[in-house]
Coordinates of C-alpha atoms and ligand atoms in Angstrom, one line a residue:
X452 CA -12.4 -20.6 20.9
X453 CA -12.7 -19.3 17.0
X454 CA -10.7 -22.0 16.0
X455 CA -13.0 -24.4 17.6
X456 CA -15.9 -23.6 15.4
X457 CA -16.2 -25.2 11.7
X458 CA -14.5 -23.4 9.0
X459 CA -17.2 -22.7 7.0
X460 CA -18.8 -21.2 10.0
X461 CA -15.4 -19.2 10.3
X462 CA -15.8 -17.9 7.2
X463 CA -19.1 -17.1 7.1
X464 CA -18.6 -15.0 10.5
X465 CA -15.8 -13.6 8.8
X466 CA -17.4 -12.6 5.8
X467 CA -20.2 -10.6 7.8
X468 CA -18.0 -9.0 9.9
X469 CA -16.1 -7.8 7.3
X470 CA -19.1 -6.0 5.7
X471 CA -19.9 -4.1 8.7
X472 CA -16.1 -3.5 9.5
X473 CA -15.8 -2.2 6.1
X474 CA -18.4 0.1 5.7
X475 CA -19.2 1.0 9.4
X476 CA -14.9 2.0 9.5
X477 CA -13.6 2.2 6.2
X478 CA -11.0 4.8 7.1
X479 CA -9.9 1.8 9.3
X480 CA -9.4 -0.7 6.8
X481 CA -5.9 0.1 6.1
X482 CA -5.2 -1.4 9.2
X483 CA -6.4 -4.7 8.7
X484 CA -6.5 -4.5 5.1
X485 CA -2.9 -6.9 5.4
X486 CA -4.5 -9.5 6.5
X487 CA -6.0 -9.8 3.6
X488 CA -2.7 -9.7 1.5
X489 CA -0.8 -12.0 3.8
X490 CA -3.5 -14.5 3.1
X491 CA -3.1 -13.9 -0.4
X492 CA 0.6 -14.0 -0.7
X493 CA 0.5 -17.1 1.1
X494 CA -1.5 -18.7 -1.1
X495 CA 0.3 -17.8 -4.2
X496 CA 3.7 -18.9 -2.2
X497 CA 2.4 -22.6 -2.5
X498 CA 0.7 -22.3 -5.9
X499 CA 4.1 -23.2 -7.9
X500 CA 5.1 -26.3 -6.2
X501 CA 1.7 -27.9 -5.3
X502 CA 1.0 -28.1 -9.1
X503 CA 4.1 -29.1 -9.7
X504 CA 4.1 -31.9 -7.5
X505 CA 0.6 -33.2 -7.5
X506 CA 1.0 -33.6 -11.7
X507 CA 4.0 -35.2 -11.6
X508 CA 2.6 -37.5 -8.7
X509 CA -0.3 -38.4 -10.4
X510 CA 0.9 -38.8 -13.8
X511 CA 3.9 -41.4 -12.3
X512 CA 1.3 -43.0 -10.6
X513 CA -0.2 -44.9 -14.0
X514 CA 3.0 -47.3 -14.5
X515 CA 3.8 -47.4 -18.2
X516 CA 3.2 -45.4 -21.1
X517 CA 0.5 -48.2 -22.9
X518 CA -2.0 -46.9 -19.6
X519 CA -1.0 -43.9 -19.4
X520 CA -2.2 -42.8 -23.3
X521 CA -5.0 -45.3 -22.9
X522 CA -6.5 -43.4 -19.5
X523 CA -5.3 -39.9 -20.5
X524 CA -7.2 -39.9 -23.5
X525 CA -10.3 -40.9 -21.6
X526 CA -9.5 -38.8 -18.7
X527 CA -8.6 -35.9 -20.7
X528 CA -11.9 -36.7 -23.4
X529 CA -14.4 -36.5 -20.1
X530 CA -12.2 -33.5 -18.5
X531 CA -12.7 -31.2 -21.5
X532 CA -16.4 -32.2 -22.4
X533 CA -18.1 -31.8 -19.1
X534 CA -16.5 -28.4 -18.7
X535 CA -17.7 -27.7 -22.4
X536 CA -21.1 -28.3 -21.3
X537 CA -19.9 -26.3 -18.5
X538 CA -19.3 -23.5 -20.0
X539 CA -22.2 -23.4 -22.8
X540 CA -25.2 -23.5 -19.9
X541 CA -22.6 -20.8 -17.9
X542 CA -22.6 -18.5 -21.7
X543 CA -26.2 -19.2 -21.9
X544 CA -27.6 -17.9 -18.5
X545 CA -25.1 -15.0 -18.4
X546 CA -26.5 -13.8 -22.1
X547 CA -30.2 -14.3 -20.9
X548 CA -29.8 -12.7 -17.5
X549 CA -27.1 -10.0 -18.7
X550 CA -26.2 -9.5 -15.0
X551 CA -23.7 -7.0 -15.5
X552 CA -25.5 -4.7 -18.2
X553 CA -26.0 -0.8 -16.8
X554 CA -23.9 -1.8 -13.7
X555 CA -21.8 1.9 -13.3
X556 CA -18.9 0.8 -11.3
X557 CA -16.6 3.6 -12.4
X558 CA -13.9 1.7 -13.8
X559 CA -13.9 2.2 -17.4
X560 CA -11.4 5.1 -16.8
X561 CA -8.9 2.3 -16.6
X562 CA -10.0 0.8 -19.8
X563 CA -7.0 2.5 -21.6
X564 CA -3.9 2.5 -19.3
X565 CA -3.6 -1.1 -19.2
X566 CA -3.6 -1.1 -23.4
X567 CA 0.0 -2.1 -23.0
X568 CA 0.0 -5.2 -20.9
X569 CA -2.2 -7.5 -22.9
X570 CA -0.7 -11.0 -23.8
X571 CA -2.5 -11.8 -27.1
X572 CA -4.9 -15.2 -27.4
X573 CA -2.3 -17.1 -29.5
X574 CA 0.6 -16.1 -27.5
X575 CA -1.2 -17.6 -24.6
X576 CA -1.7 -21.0 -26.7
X577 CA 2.4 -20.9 -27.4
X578 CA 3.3 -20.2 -23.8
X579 CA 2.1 -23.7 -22.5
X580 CA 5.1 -24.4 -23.7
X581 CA 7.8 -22.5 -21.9
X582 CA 11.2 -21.7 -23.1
X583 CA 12.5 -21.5 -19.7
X584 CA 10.5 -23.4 -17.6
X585 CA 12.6 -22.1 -14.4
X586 CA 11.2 -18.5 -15.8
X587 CA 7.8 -20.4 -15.7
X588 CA 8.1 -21.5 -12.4
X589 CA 9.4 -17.9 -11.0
X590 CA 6.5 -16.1 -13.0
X591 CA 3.6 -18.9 -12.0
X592 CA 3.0 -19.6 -15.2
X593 CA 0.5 -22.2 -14.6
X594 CA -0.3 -23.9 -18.0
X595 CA 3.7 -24.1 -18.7
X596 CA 4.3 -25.7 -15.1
X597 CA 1.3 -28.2 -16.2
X598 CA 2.6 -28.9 -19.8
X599 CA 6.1 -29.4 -18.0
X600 CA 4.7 -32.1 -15.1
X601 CA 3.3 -33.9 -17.1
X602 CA 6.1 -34.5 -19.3
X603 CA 8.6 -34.6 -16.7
X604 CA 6.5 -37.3 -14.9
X605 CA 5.6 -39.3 -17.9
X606 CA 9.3 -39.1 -18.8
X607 CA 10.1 -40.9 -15.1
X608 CA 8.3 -43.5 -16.0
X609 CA 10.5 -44.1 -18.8
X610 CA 13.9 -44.5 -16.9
X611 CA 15.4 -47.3 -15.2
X612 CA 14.5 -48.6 -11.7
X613 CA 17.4 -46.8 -9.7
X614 CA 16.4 -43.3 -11.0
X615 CA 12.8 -44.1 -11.2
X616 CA 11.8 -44.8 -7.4
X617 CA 13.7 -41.8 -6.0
X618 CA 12.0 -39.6 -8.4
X619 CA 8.5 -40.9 -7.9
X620 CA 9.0 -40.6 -3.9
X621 CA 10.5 -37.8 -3.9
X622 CA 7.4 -36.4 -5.7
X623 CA 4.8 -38.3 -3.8
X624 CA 6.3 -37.1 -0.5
X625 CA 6.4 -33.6 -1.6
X626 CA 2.5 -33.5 -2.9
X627 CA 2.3 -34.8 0.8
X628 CA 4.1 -31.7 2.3
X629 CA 2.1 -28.9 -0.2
X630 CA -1.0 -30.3 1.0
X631 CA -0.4 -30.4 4.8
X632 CA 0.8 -26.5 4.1
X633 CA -2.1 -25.6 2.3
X634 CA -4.4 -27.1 5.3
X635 CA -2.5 -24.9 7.2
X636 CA -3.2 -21.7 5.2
X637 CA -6.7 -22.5 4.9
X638 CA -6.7 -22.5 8.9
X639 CA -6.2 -18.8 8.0
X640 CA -8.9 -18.1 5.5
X641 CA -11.3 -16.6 8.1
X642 CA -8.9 -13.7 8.6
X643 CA -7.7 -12.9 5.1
X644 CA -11.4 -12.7 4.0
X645 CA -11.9 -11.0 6.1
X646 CA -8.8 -8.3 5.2
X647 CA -9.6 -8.6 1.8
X648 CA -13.7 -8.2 2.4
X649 CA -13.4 -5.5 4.5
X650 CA -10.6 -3.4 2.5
X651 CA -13.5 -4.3 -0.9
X652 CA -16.4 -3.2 1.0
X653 CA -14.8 0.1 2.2
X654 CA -14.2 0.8 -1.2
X655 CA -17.0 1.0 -2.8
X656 CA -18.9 3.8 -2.7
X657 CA -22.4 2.9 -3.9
X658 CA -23.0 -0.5 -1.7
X659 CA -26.5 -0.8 -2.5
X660 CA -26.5 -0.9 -5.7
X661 CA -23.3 -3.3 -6.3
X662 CA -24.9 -5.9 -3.9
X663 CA -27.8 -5.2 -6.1
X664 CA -25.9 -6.2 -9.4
X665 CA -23.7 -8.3 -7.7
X666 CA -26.6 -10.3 -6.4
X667 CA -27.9 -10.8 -10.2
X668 CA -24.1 -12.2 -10.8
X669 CA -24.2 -14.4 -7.9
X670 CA -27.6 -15.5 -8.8
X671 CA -26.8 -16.4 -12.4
X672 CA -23.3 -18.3 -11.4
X673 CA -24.9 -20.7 -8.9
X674 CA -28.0 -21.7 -10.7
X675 CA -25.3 -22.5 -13.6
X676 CA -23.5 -24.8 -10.6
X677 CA -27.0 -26.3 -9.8
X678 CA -28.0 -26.9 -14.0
X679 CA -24.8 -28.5 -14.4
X680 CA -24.3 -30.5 -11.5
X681 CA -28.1 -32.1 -10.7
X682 CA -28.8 -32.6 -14.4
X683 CA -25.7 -32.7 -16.8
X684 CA -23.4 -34.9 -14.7
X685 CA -25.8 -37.2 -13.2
X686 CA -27.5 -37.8 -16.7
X687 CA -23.8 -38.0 -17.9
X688 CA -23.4 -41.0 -15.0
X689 CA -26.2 -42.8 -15.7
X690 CA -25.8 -42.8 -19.3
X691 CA -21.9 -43.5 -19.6
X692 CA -21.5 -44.9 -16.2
X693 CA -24.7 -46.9 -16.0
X694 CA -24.6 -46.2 -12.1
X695 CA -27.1 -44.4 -9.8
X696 CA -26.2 -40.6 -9.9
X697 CA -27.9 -40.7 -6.3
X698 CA -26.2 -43.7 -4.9
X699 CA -22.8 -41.7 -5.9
X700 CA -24.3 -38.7 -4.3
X701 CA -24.5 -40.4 -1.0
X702 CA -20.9 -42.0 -1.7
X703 CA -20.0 -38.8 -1.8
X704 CA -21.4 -37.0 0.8
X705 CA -17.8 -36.7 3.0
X706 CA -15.7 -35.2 0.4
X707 CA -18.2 -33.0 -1.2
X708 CA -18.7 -31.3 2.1
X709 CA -14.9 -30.9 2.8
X710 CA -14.7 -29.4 -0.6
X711 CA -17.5 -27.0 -0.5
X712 CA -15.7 -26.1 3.8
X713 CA -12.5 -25.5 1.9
X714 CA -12.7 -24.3 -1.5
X715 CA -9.9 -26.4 -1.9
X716 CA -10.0 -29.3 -4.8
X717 CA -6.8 -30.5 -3.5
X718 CA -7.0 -30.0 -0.3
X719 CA -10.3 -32.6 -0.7
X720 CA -8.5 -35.1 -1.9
X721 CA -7.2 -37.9 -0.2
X722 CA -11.2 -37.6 1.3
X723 CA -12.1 -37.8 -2.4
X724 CA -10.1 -40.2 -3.2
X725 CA -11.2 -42.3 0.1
X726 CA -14.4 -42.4 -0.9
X727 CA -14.6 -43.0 -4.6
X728 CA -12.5 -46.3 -4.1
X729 CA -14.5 -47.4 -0.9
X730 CA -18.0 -46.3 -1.5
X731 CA -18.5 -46.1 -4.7
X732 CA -16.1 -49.2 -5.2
X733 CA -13.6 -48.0 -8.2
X734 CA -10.3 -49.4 -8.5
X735 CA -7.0 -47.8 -6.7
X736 CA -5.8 -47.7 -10.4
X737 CA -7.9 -45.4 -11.8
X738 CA -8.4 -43.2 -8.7
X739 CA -4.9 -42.4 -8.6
X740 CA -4.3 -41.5 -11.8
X741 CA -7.6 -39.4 -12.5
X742 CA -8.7 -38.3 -9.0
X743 CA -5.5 -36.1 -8.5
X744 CA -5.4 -34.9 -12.0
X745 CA -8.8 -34.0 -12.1
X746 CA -8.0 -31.9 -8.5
X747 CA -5.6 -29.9 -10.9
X748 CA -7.1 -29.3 -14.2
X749 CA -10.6 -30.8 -14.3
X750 CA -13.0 -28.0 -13.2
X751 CA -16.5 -27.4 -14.4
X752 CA -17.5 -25.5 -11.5
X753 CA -14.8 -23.0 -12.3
X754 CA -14.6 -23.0 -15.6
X755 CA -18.2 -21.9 -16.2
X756 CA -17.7 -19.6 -13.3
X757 CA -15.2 -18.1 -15.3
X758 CA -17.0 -17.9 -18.8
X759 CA -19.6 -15.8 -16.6
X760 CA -17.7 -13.6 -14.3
X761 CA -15.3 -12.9 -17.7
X762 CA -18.7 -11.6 -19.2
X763 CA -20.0 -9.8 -15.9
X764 CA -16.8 -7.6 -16.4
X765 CA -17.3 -6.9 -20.2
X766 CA -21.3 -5.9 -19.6
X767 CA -20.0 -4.0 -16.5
X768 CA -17.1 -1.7 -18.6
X769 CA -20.3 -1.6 -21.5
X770 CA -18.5 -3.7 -23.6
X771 CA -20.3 -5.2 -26.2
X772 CA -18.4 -8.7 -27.2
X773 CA -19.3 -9.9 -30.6
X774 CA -19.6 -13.6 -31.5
X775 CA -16.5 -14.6 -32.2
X776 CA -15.2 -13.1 -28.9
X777 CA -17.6 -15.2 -27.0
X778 CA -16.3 -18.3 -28.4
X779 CA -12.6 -16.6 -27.7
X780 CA -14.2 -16.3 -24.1
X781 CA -15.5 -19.9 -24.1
X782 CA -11.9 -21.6 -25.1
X783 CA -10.2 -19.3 -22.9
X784 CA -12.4 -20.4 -19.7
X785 CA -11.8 -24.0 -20.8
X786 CA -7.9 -23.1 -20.4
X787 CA -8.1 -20.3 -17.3
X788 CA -10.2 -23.6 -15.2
X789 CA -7.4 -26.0 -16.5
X790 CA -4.6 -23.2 -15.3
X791 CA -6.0 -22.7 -11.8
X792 CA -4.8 -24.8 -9.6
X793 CA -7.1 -27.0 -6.9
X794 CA -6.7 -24.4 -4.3
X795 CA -8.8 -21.2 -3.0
X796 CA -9.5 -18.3 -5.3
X797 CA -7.3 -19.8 -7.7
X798 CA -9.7 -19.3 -10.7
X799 CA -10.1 -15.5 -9.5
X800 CA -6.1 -15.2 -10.5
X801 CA -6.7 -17.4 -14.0
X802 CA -9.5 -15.6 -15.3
X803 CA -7.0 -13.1 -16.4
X804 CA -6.3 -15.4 -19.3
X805 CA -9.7 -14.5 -20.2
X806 CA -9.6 -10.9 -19.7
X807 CA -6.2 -11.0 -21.4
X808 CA -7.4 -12.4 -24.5
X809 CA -10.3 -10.7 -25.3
X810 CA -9.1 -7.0 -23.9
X811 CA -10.6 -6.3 -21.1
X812 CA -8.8 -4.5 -17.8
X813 CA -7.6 -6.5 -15.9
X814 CA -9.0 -4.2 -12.7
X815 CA -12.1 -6.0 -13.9
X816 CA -11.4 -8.8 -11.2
X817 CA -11.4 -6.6 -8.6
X818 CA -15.6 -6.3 -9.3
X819 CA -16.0 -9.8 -8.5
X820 CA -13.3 -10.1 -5.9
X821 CA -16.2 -8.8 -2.7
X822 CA -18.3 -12.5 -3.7
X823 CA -15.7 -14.8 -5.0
X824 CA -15.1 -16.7 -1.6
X825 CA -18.9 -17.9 -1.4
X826 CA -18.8 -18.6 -5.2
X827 CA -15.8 -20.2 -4.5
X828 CA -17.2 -22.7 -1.8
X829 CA -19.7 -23.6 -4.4
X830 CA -17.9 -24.2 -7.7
X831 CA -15.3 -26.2 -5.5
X832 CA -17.9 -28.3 -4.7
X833 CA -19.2 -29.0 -8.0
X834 CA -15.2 -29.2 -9.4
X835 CA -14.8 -32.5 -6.8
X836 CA -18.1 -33.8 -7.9
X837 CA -17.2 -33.9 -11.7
X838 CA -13.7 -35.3 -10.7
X839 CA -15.7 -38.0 -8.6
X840 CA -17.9 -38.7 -11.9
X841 CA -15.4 -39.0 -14.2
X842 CA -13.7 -41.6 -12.5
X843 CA -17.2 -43.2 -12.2
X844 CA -17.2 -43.0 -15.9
X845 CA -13.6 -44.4 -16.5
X846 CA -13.9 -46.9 -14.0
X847 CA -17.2 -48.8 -16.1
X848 CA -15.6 -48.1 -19.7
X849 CA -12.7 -50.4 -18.3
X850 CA -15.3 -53.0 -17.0
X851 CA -15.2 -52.5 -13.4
X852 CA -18.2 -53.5 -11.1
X853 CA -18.7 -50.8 -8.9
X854 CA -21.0 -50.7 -5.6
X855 CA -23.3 -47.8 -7.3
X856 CA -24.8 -49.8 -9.6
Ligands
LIG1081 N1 -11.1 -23.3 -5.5 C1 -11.3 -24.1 -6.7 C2 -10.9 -25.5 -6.5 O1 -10.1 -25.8 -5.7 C3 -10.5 -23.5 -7.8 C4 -11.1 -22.1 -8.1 O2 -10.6 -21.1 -7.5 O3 -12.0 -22.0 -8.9 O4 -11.4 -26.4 -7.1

């Protein structure tokens, strides 16, 4: 019977559940409390080779390498300017709102003892390219795995016929597979939230006043996720695209909902990719070159997510970031929401990037970790929607008539 109900209904149960659990028996918890981990090691079991394959898939899917430099720089243009903007209005509320400031969580004690296992900024930047990319696949190095796919899939495209189709099924069949197992795992979601919700809740001592803080947070994140994706995109649209933002909204409908049910970018996208080519009208060729890449490394949603959460933690631990940290915070973001993969919670693991490079403790993500799964359902939704528009956007600057005009 649970499984009969809608997943986002699932989940919502779940999540309410889960606060009562946890704070009505939170000497319980540690019973339950592996569902919660079982979810999560399930996810990162699938993180490696979904990325690895839905790059390379999308990448062979452009032809030759005149298209591919021609659409990449467009794609890639549109990908890291929306999340710019992004990230600026998500910089921008979190200063005004200051969500985090006086929040005492009791964690600063931690501040010190994790000193030692900081990756610097630049060392980040030189670790997209890996030195042993079989190191980068065992240590889910996600910007190294990306750097790689695309390479290796560009490079495919290079080769003769006989090597060339193998390669390209091969990678088309097993972007197939990753997604029909990451369905699967999401069947689970209700349950690991609820593990991990619970085990969050029963920790924290002073509920009222998190949920009080916490609330600010949540508050400042999704009316970032509502400036950026009612005004920015759609004026973006209608300006680049010359195409009704709300005609594409309706298009959309399908996909947006899945998205928003499933947290998933990737998980959304054959529905995405359905309905950008037949009901907004753009071409197969675009679609499968941007649509899938865009699943991977185009995020707004998460990407300004990140630039606030990453400065929820540093107001929390009373740290004061100066300017040029901010902007450290701002790049970072750009690269933690082109690092998370299009899967649940992913930005929750990438926004140590963030907390790497500007020092903070990396325990900071277990403050956010009780509300990520709503945020989650929201900034997945706006992540699909800015895929969808920049394919809009692509589509016109190569002259296609589209049915949103
Ligand atoms: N769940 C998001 C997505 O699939 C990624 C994230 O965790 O922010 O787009």
């Amino acid at each position: 019977m649970m499984f009969k109900i809608k997943l986002h209904w699932q989940i919502l149960i779940a999540l309410i559940l889960a606060v009562a659990f946890g704070s009505l028996f939170p000497e319980a918890v540690e019973y339950i409390g592996w569902l919660g981990d079982l979810f999560l090691r399930a996810l990162k079991m699938i993180i490696v080779p979904l990325i690895l394959s839905s790059i390379i898939s999308g990448v062979t899917g452009i032809g030759n390498a005149e298209n591919l430099g021609k659409l990449g720089l467009k794609t890639i243009t549109y990908y890291v300017s929306t999340s710019m903007l992004a990230i600026v209005v998500g910089l921008f509320l979190v200063n005004i709102f200051q969500p985090g400031v006086g929040a005492d969580l009791g964690l600063s004690k931690q501040v010190e003892e994790l000193a030692g296992t900081k990756r610097s900024f630049g060392e980040t930047l030189l670790n997209i390219v890996p030195d042993n990319i079989f190191g980068s696949f065992l240590n889910a190095d996600m910007l190294a795995i990306i750097f790689f796919s695309i390479l290796f899939g560009f490079f495919i495209t290079q080769v003769s016929d006989k090597f060339k189709n193998p390669l390209t099924s091969f990678f088309d069949g097993m972007f197939e597979v990753m997604m029909k197992i990451t369905m699967f795992i999401i069947k689970f979601a209700p349950l690991g939230i609820f593990g991990i919700v619970a085990k969050t809740v029963a920790q924290q001592s002073d509920l009222i006043h998190l949920i009080e803080r916490m609330g600010l947070y949540m508050f400042v994140v999704l009316l970032a996720l509502v400036i950026h994706s009612m005004i920015t995109l759609p004026l973006i649209i209608k300006t680049f695209g010359k195409v009704s933002p709300w005609k594409h909204l309706r298009a959309m409908t399908t996909p947006l909902l899945t998205a928003f049910s499933t947290s998933s970018s990737n998980a959304t996208l054959p529905l995405t990719i359905d309905a950008v080519e037949n009901n907004s009208g753009v071409s197969n060729k675009i679609t499968s070159f941007t649509l899938p890449l865009g699943a991977t490394v185009n995020m707004d949603g998460t990407a300004l997510y990140e630039c606030i959460a990453a400065m929820f933690i540093a107001q929390a631990y009373g740290v004061d970031l100066s300017i040029t940290q901010q902007i450290i915070v701002m790049i970072t973001a750009l690269l933690a929401s082109i690092g998370a993969a299009g899967i649940p919670m992913a930005g929750l693991v990438t926004i140590t990037i963030i907390l790497t490079a500007v020092g903070l403790p990396l325990e900071g993500v277990g403050l956010i970790l009780s509300v990520d799964r709503i945020l989650d359902m929201c900034r997945t939704t706006v992540n699909v929607w800015s895929d969808s528009c920049g394919a809009v956007v692509i589509a016109k600057s190569e002259n296609e008539t589209l049915k949103i005009e």
